[in-house]
Amino acid sequence: MKLVTYLYEGTEAAGVLSPDGTGVYPAKALGYACESMNEWIGLLAEEGLFGLGRAVEAGCEGEIPLERVTLLAPIPEPKQDMICLGINYMAHAEESARYKKEAFGGERPYAVYFSKRIGAAVRPGGEIDGHFDMVERLDYEAELAVVIGKDARGVSEEDAAEYVLGYTIVNDVSARLLQTRHQQWYFGKSLDGFTPMGPWIVTADEFSFPPKLAIQSKVNGELRQDSNTELLIFGVPHIIRELSRGITLKAGTIIATGTPAGVGMGFAPPRFLKSGDTVECVIEGIGTLRNTVG
């Protein structure tokens, strides 16, 4: 199932795509008393996906044609900062070290975690604010994002799948000069308009666990990143186990699992984004997240 947040006749609501993909079933029409995706995730944490699946199969009298809605980011305003993993593909670790002119030893014994502020996630088709008055080296990062479905604390790798609601696509837009100048990634990755997300959350039952999915990015139609999530250094089970040992991962938590090689800074010379560029982030089984730089 594909869970969406959409705008229809001036009202924002949560829903699910119809099985044929031509319409949206509003969550309220399916019997869920919720005003937002955050609220709906809370209800699904208590009830699970089984009841929703049966309701979707039965159909919905309140179906809205897809062409009449505007898809928003599936979680437009997350309750917490997004948790991100840095340099979590070996080839990207190598290109990152090369860009920073650092020695690369070929080992990553521990995961690198950081957070990213999301005031408002950018919708599919929306504009990436380049902040070119302060940003000189604007970059893209296609990432598989995990959405936690229920509060997770002290979860084993064997049980990690039970805590995943689903997956979406995130473009971890990054201001490289700010990122390196401040020697901490938060500011350079958290500017307004730096988190395109979507087009929806695909529920975890659509994939094997952990997911092994082709992941790509394209800039103005040119293939830049081309990898597979099975090459994650630290996979989803490890991430959930490690973080939940000391942090309660609340339902609705978004975890961006890292980006593969092929980002702009990885080229010689680097190929950063400019105004008017179109960036597509594509993940097998989820879809395409397309945005244009303003």
Short mmCIF file of C-alpha atoms in Angstrom, two decimals:
data_model
loop_
_atom_site.label_atom_id
_atom_site.label_comp_id
_atom_site.label_asym_id
_atom_site.label_seq_id
_atom_site.Cartn_x
_atom_site.Cartn_y
_atom_site.Cartn_z
CA MET A 1 0.00 0.00 0.00
CA LYS A 2 1.07 3.56 -0.68
CA LEU A 3 0.25 6.01 2.11
CA VAL A 4 0.00 9.63 1.01
CA THR A 5 -0.60 13.13 2.26
CA TYR A 6 -2.47 15.22 -0.26
CA LEU A 7 -4.14 18.57 -0.81
CA TYR A 8 -7.72 18.51 -2.08
CA GLU A 9 -9.97 21.55 -2.39
CA GLY A 10 -7.72 23.50 -0.05
CA THR A 11 -7.64 20.86 2.68
CA GLU A 12 -4.65 18.71 3.61
CA ALA A 13 -5.41 15.09 4.51
CA ALA A 14 -3.91 11.61 4.72
CA GLY A 15 -4.95 8.66 2.62
CA VAL A 16 -3.87 5.65 0.61
CA LEU A 17 -3.67 5.11 -3.13
CA SER A 18 -6.34 2.88 -4.59
CA PRO A 19 -5.09 -0.57 -5.70
CA ASP A 20 -5.10 0.52 -9.36
CA GLY A 21 -3.23 3.74 -8.53
CA THR A 22 -5.82 6.04 -10.10
CA GLY A 23 -7.38 7.43 -6.94
CA VAL A 24 -6.92 8.25 -3.29
CA TYR A 25 -8.92 6.70 -0.45
CA PRO A 26 -9.09 9.29 2.37
CA ALA A 27 -8.11 7.87 5.74
CA LYS A 28 -11.33 9.26 7.22
CA ALA A 29 -13.43 7.48 4.58
CA LEU A 30 -11.73 4.25 5.66
CA GLY A 31 -12.78 4.80 9.27
CA TYR A 32 -9.67 6.47 10.70
CA ALA A 33 -10.36 9.65 12.66
CA CYS A 34 -7.16 11.53 11.89
CA GLU A 35 -6.23 14.93 10.50
CA SER A 36 -2.64 14.20 9.44
CA MET A 37 -0.18 11.45 8.59
CA ASN A 38 1.41 11.86 12.03
CA GLU A 39 -1.94 11.12 13.66
CA TRP A 40 -2.64 8.24 11.30
CA ILE A 41 0.70 6.60 12.04
CA GLY A 42 -0.23 6.75 15.71
CA LEU A 43 -3.50 4.93 15.02
CA LEU A 44 -1.78 2.34 12.83
CA ALA A 45 0.77 1.75 15.60
CA GLU A 46 -2.11 0.55 17.78
CA GLU A 47 -4.12 -1.33 15.15
CA GLY A 48 -1.50 -2.55 12.67
CA LEU A 49 -1.83 -2.71 8.89
CA PHE A 50 -4.14 -5.73 8.62
CA GLY A 51 -7.36 -3.77 9.07
CA LEU A 52 -6.21 -1.08 6.65
CA GLY A 53 -5.36 -3.70 4.04
CA ARG A 54 -8.82 -5.23 4.29
CA ALA A 55 -10.46 -1.82 4.02
CA VAL A 56 -8.45 -0.95 0.91
CA GLU A 57 -9.33 -4.27 -0.71
CA ALA A 58 -13.02 -3.63 -0.05
CA GLY A 59 -12.89 -0.29 -1.84
CA CYS A 60 -13.95 3.17 -0.76
CA GLU A 61 -17.03 5.21 -1.63
CA GLY A 62 -15.14 8.43 -0.94
CA GLU A 63 -12.40 7.80 -3.53
CA ILE A 64 -10.90 10.96 -5.06
CA PRO A 65 -9.40 10.81 -8.57
CA LEU A 66 -5.63 11.15 -8.30
CA GLU A 67 -5.49 13.91 -10.91
CA ARG A 68 -7.64 16.11 -8.67
CA VAL A 69 -5.23 16.10 -5.73
CA THR A 70 -1.77 17.53 -5.15
CA LEU A 71 0.56 15.07 -3.48
CA LEU A 72 2.51 16.54 -0.59
CA ALA A 73 5.46 15.02 1.23
CA PRO A 74 4.02 11.94 3.00
CA ILE A 75 5.02 13.40 6.39
CA PRO A 76 4.99 17.14 5.67
CA GLU A 77 6.03 18.22 9.17
CA PRO A 78 7.76 15.43 11.10
CA LYS A 79 7.42 15.61 14.86
CA GLN A 80 11.18 15.19 15.32
CA ASP A 81 14.34 15.84 13.35
CA MET A 82 15.15 13.14 10.83
CA ILE A 83 17.90 10.72 11.87
CA CYS A 84 20.49 10.33 9.12
CA LEU A 85 23.42 8.04 8.45
CA GLY A 86 26.55 9.47 6.91
CA ILE A 87 28.92 7.69 4.52
CA ASN A 88 26.96 4.43 4.72
CA TYR A 89 27.96 3.09 1.30
CA MET A 90 31.64 2.21 0.90
CA ALA A 91 31.98 3.84 -2.53
CA HIS A 92 30.49 7.07 -1.18
CA ALA A 93 32.86 6.94 1.81
CA GLU A 94 35.73 6.78 -0.67
CA GLU A 95 34.52 9.71 -2.80
CA SER A 96 33.82 11.78 0.33
CA ALA A 97 37.37 11.24 1.58
CA ARG A 98 38.73 12.16 -1.85
CA TYR A 99 36.73 15.40 -1.91
CA LYS A 100 37.96 16.35 1.56
CA LYS A 101 41.52 15.25 0.65
CA GLU A 102 41.57 12.79 3.52
CA ALA A 103 43.13 9.35 3.66
CA PHE A 104 40.65 6.50 3.19
CA GLY A 105 41.39 3.29 5.06
CA GLY A 106 38.56 1.22 3.61
CA GLU A 107 36.99 0.47 6.99
CA ARG A 108 33.89 1.81 8.70
CA PRO A 109 33.73 0.11 12.10
CA TYR A 110 30.95 2.33 13.46
CA ALA A 111 27.93 3.99 11.93
CA VAL A 112 27.91 7.79 11.62
CA TYR A 113 24.65 9.31 12.86
CA PHE A 114 23.51 12.91 12.62
CA SER A 115 20.19 14.76 12.58
CA LYS A 116 18.53 16.98 9.99
CA ARG A 117 15.96 19.66 10.79
CA ILE A 118 12.82 19.55 8.65
CA GLY A 119 10.63 22.60 9.12
CA ALA A 120 8.50 21.50 6.19
CA ALA A 121 9.40 18.67 3.81
CA VAL A 122 9.33 19.56 0.11
CA ARG A 123 6.56 17.88 -1.86
CA PRO A 124 7.10 15.77 -5.00
CA GLY A 125 7.43 18.26 -7.84
CA GLY A 126 8.15 21.06 -5.40
CA GLU A 127 11.06 23.47 -5.43
CA ILE A 128 14.39 23.04 -3.69
CA ASP A 129 15.41 26.43 -2.31
CA GLY A 130 19.06 26.73 -3.34
CA HIS A 131 19.80 29.56 -0.87
CA PHE A 132 22.36 30.79 -3.37
CA ASP A 133 22.87 33.98 -1.40
CA MET A 134 24.74 31.83 1.14
CA VAL A 135 25.31 28.47 -0.58
CA GLU A 136 28.08 27.93 -3.14
CA ARG A 137 28.21 24.14 -3.40
CA LEU A 138 24.69 22.71 -3.52
CA ASP A 139 24.55 18.92 -3.69
CA TYR A 140 21.99 16.10 -3.92
CA GLU A 141 21.80 12.73 -2.12
CA ALA A 142 19.22 10.07 -2.99
CA GLU A 143 18.38 8.00 0.09
CA LEU A 144 16.09 5.21 1.22
CA ALA A 145 14.23 6.43 4.30
CA VAL A 146 12.72 4.12 6.91
CA VAL A 147 9.53 5.19 8.71
CA ILE A 148 9.15 3.66 12.17
CA GLY A 149 5.62 2.35 12.73
CA LYS A 150 5.51 1.95 16.51
CA ASP A 151 7.64 2.98 19.46
CA ALA A 152 10.88 0.99 19.40
CA ARG A 153 13.11 0.53 22.48
CA GLY A 154 15.63 -2.25 22.97
CA VAL A 155 14.76 -3.96 19.68
CA SER A 156 16.84 -6.89 18.41
CA GLU A 157 17.86 -7.23 14.77
CA GLU A 158 15.62 -10.30 14.54
CA ASP A 159 12.58 -8.26 15.60
CA ALA A 160 13.44 -5.02 13.78
CA ALA A 161 11.07 -5.68 10.86
CA GLU A 162 8.08 -5.53 13.23
CA TYR A 163 8.79 -1.84 13.89
CA VAL A 164 8.97 -0.63 10.29
CA LEU A 165 5.83 0.96 8.88
CA GLY A 166 7.33 1.45 5.45
CA TYR A 167 9.79 3.24 3.24
CA THR A 168 9.96 6.48 1.28
CA ILE A 169 12.52 8.46 -0.73
CA VAL A 170 14.43 11.42 0.64
CA ASN A 171 16.79 13.79 -1.14
CA ASP A 172 19.25 14.86 1.55
CA VAL A 173 20.10 18.18 -0.10
CA SER A 174 23.41 19.45 1.26
CA ALA A 175 25.36 22.73 1.27
CA ARG A 176 28.89 21.31 1.13
CA LEU A 177 30.76 24.46 2.07
CA LEU A 178 28.60 25.06 5.13
CA GLN A 179 28.87 21.37 5.98
CA THR A 180 32.67 21.48 6.06
CA ARG A 181 33.09 25.04 7.33
CA HIS A 182 31.17 24.36 10.52
CA GLN A 183 32.71 20.87 10.98
CA GLN A 184 29.29 19.47 11.82
CA TRP A 185 26.66 18.56 9.26
CA TYR A 186 23.48 19.88 10.90
CA PHE A 187 23.46 23.44 9.55
CA GLY A 188 24.59 22.56 6.02
CA LYS A 189 21.85 19.97 5.63
CA SER A 190 18.98 21.66 7.48
CA LEU A 191 18.25 24.83 5.52
CA ASP A 192 14.61 25.45 4.66
CA GLY A 193 13.62 23.51 1.54
CA PHE A 194 16.48 21.01 1.84
CA THR A 195 14.36 17.88 2.37
CA PRO A 196 12.31 16.71 -0.60
CA MET A 197 10.39 13.58 0.41
CA GLY A 198 7.97 11.19 -1.26
CA PRO A 199 6.06 10.56 -3.32
CA TRP A 200 4.53 8.28 -0.66
CA ILE A 201 5.29 5.74 2.05
CA VAL A 202 5.19 2.21 0.68
CA THR A 203 4.24 -0.15 3.50
CA ALA A 204 6.87 -2.64 4.60
CA ASP A 205 4.79 -5.67 3.60
CA GLU A 206 5.59 -4.85 -0.05
CA PHE A 207 9.29 -5.71 0.43
CA SER A 208 11.56 -8.40 1.76
CA PHE A 209 13.48 -7.48 4.90
CA PRO A 210 15.96 -5.95 4.82
CA PRO A 211 15.04 -4.34 1.50
CA LYS A 212 17.42 -4.81 -1.43
CA LEU A 213 16.39 -2.13 -3.88
CA ALA A 214 18.02 -0.38 -6.81
CA ILE A 215 18.64 3.29 -6.01
CA GLN A 216 19.51 6.03 -8.49
CA SER A 217 19.64 9.76 -8.95
CA LYS A 218 19.53 11.79 -12.15
CA VAL A 219 20.27 15.46 -12.76
CA ASN A 220 18.57 16.91 -15.83
CA GLY A 221 18.05 13.32 -17.00
CA GLU A 222 21.70 12.32 -16.61
CA LEU A 223 22.31 9.29 -14.42
CA ARG A 224 24.53 10.23 -11.47
CA GLN A 225 24.01 7.67 -8.69
CA ASP A 226 23.37 4.00 -9.44
CA SER A 227 23.57 1.44 -6.64
CA ASN A 228 21.51 -0.92 -4.46
CA THR A 229 20.47 -0.73 -0.83
CA GLU A 230 21.94 -4.18 -0.24
CA LEU A 231 25.31 -2.37 -0.30
CA LEU A 232 24.52 -0.39 2.86
CA ILE A 233 27.43 -0.80 5.26
CA PHE A 234 25.02 -0.72 8.20
CA GLY A 235 21.64 -2.10 7.18
CA VAL A 236 18.19 -1.40 8.56
CA PRO A 237 18.20 -4.18 11.21
CA HIS A 238 21.55 -2.95 12.59
CA ILE A 239 20.42 0.69 12.62
CA ILE A 240 17.18 -0.03 14.51
CA ARG A 241 18.94 -2.31 17.02
CA GLU A 242 21.79 0.11 17.68
CA LEU A 243 19.71 3.26 18.00
CA SER A 244 16.93 1.67 20.03
CA ARG A 245 19.40 0.44 22.66
CA GLY A 246 19.49 3.94 24.11
CA ILE A 247 16.85 5.95 22.26
CA THR A 248 13.13 5.31 22.02
CA LEU A 249 12.37 5.59 18.33
CA LYS A 250 8.86 7.05 18.38
CA ALA A 251 6.25 6.03 15.83
CA GLY A 252 6.71 8.30 12.82
CA THR A 253 10.49 8.60 13.24
CA ILE A 254 12.21 8.94 9.86
CA ILE A 255 15.65 7.39 9.36
CA ALA A 256 17.55 8.25 6.17
CA THR A 257 19.94 5.37 5.58
CA GLY A 258 22.68 7.14 3.61
CA THR A 259 23.50 7.85 -0.02
CA PRO A 260 25.57 5.90 -2.57
CA ALA A 261 28.44 7.21 -4.70
CA GLY A 262 27.76 9.66 -7.50
CA VAL A 263 26.91 12.85 -5.65
CA GLY A 264 28.10 16.13 -7.09
CA MET A 265 31.17 16.43 -4.87
CA GLY A 266 32.34 13.00 -6.01
CA PHE A 267 33.16 14.12 -9.56
CA ALA A 268 36.46 15.62 -10.67
CA PRO A 269 35.82 18.48 -10.94
CA PRO A 270 32.73 18.51 -8.70
CA ARG A 271 29.34 18.95 -10.36
CA PHE A 272 27.15 20.90 -8.01
CA LEU A 273 23.54 21.95 -8.59
CA LYS A 274 22.47 25.27 -10.05
CA SER A 275 19.18 27.08 -10.36
CA GLY A 276 16.83 25.37 -12.81
CA ASP A 277 18.34 21.89 -12.43
CA THR A 278 15.91 18.99 -12.06
CA VAL A 279 16.86 16.21 -9.66
CA GLU A 280 15.21 12.80 -9.75
CA CYS A 281 15.72 10.27 -6.96
CA VAL A 282 14.51 6.81 -7.94
CA ILE A 283 14.15 3.72 -5.74
CA GLU A 284 12.91 0.38 -7.00
CA GLY A 285 9.44 -0.47 -5.70
CA ILE A 286 8.82 3.03 -4.38
CA GLY A 287 8.96 5.33 -7.36
CA THR A 288 10.49 8.66 -8.38
CA LEU A 289 10.92 11.84 -6.37
CA ARG A 290 11.41 14.74 -8.79
CA ASN A 291 12.23 18.32 -7.78
CA THR A 292 13.64 21.45 -9.40
CA VAL A 293 16.19 23.78 -7.88
CA GLY A 294 14.93 27.32 -7.40
#
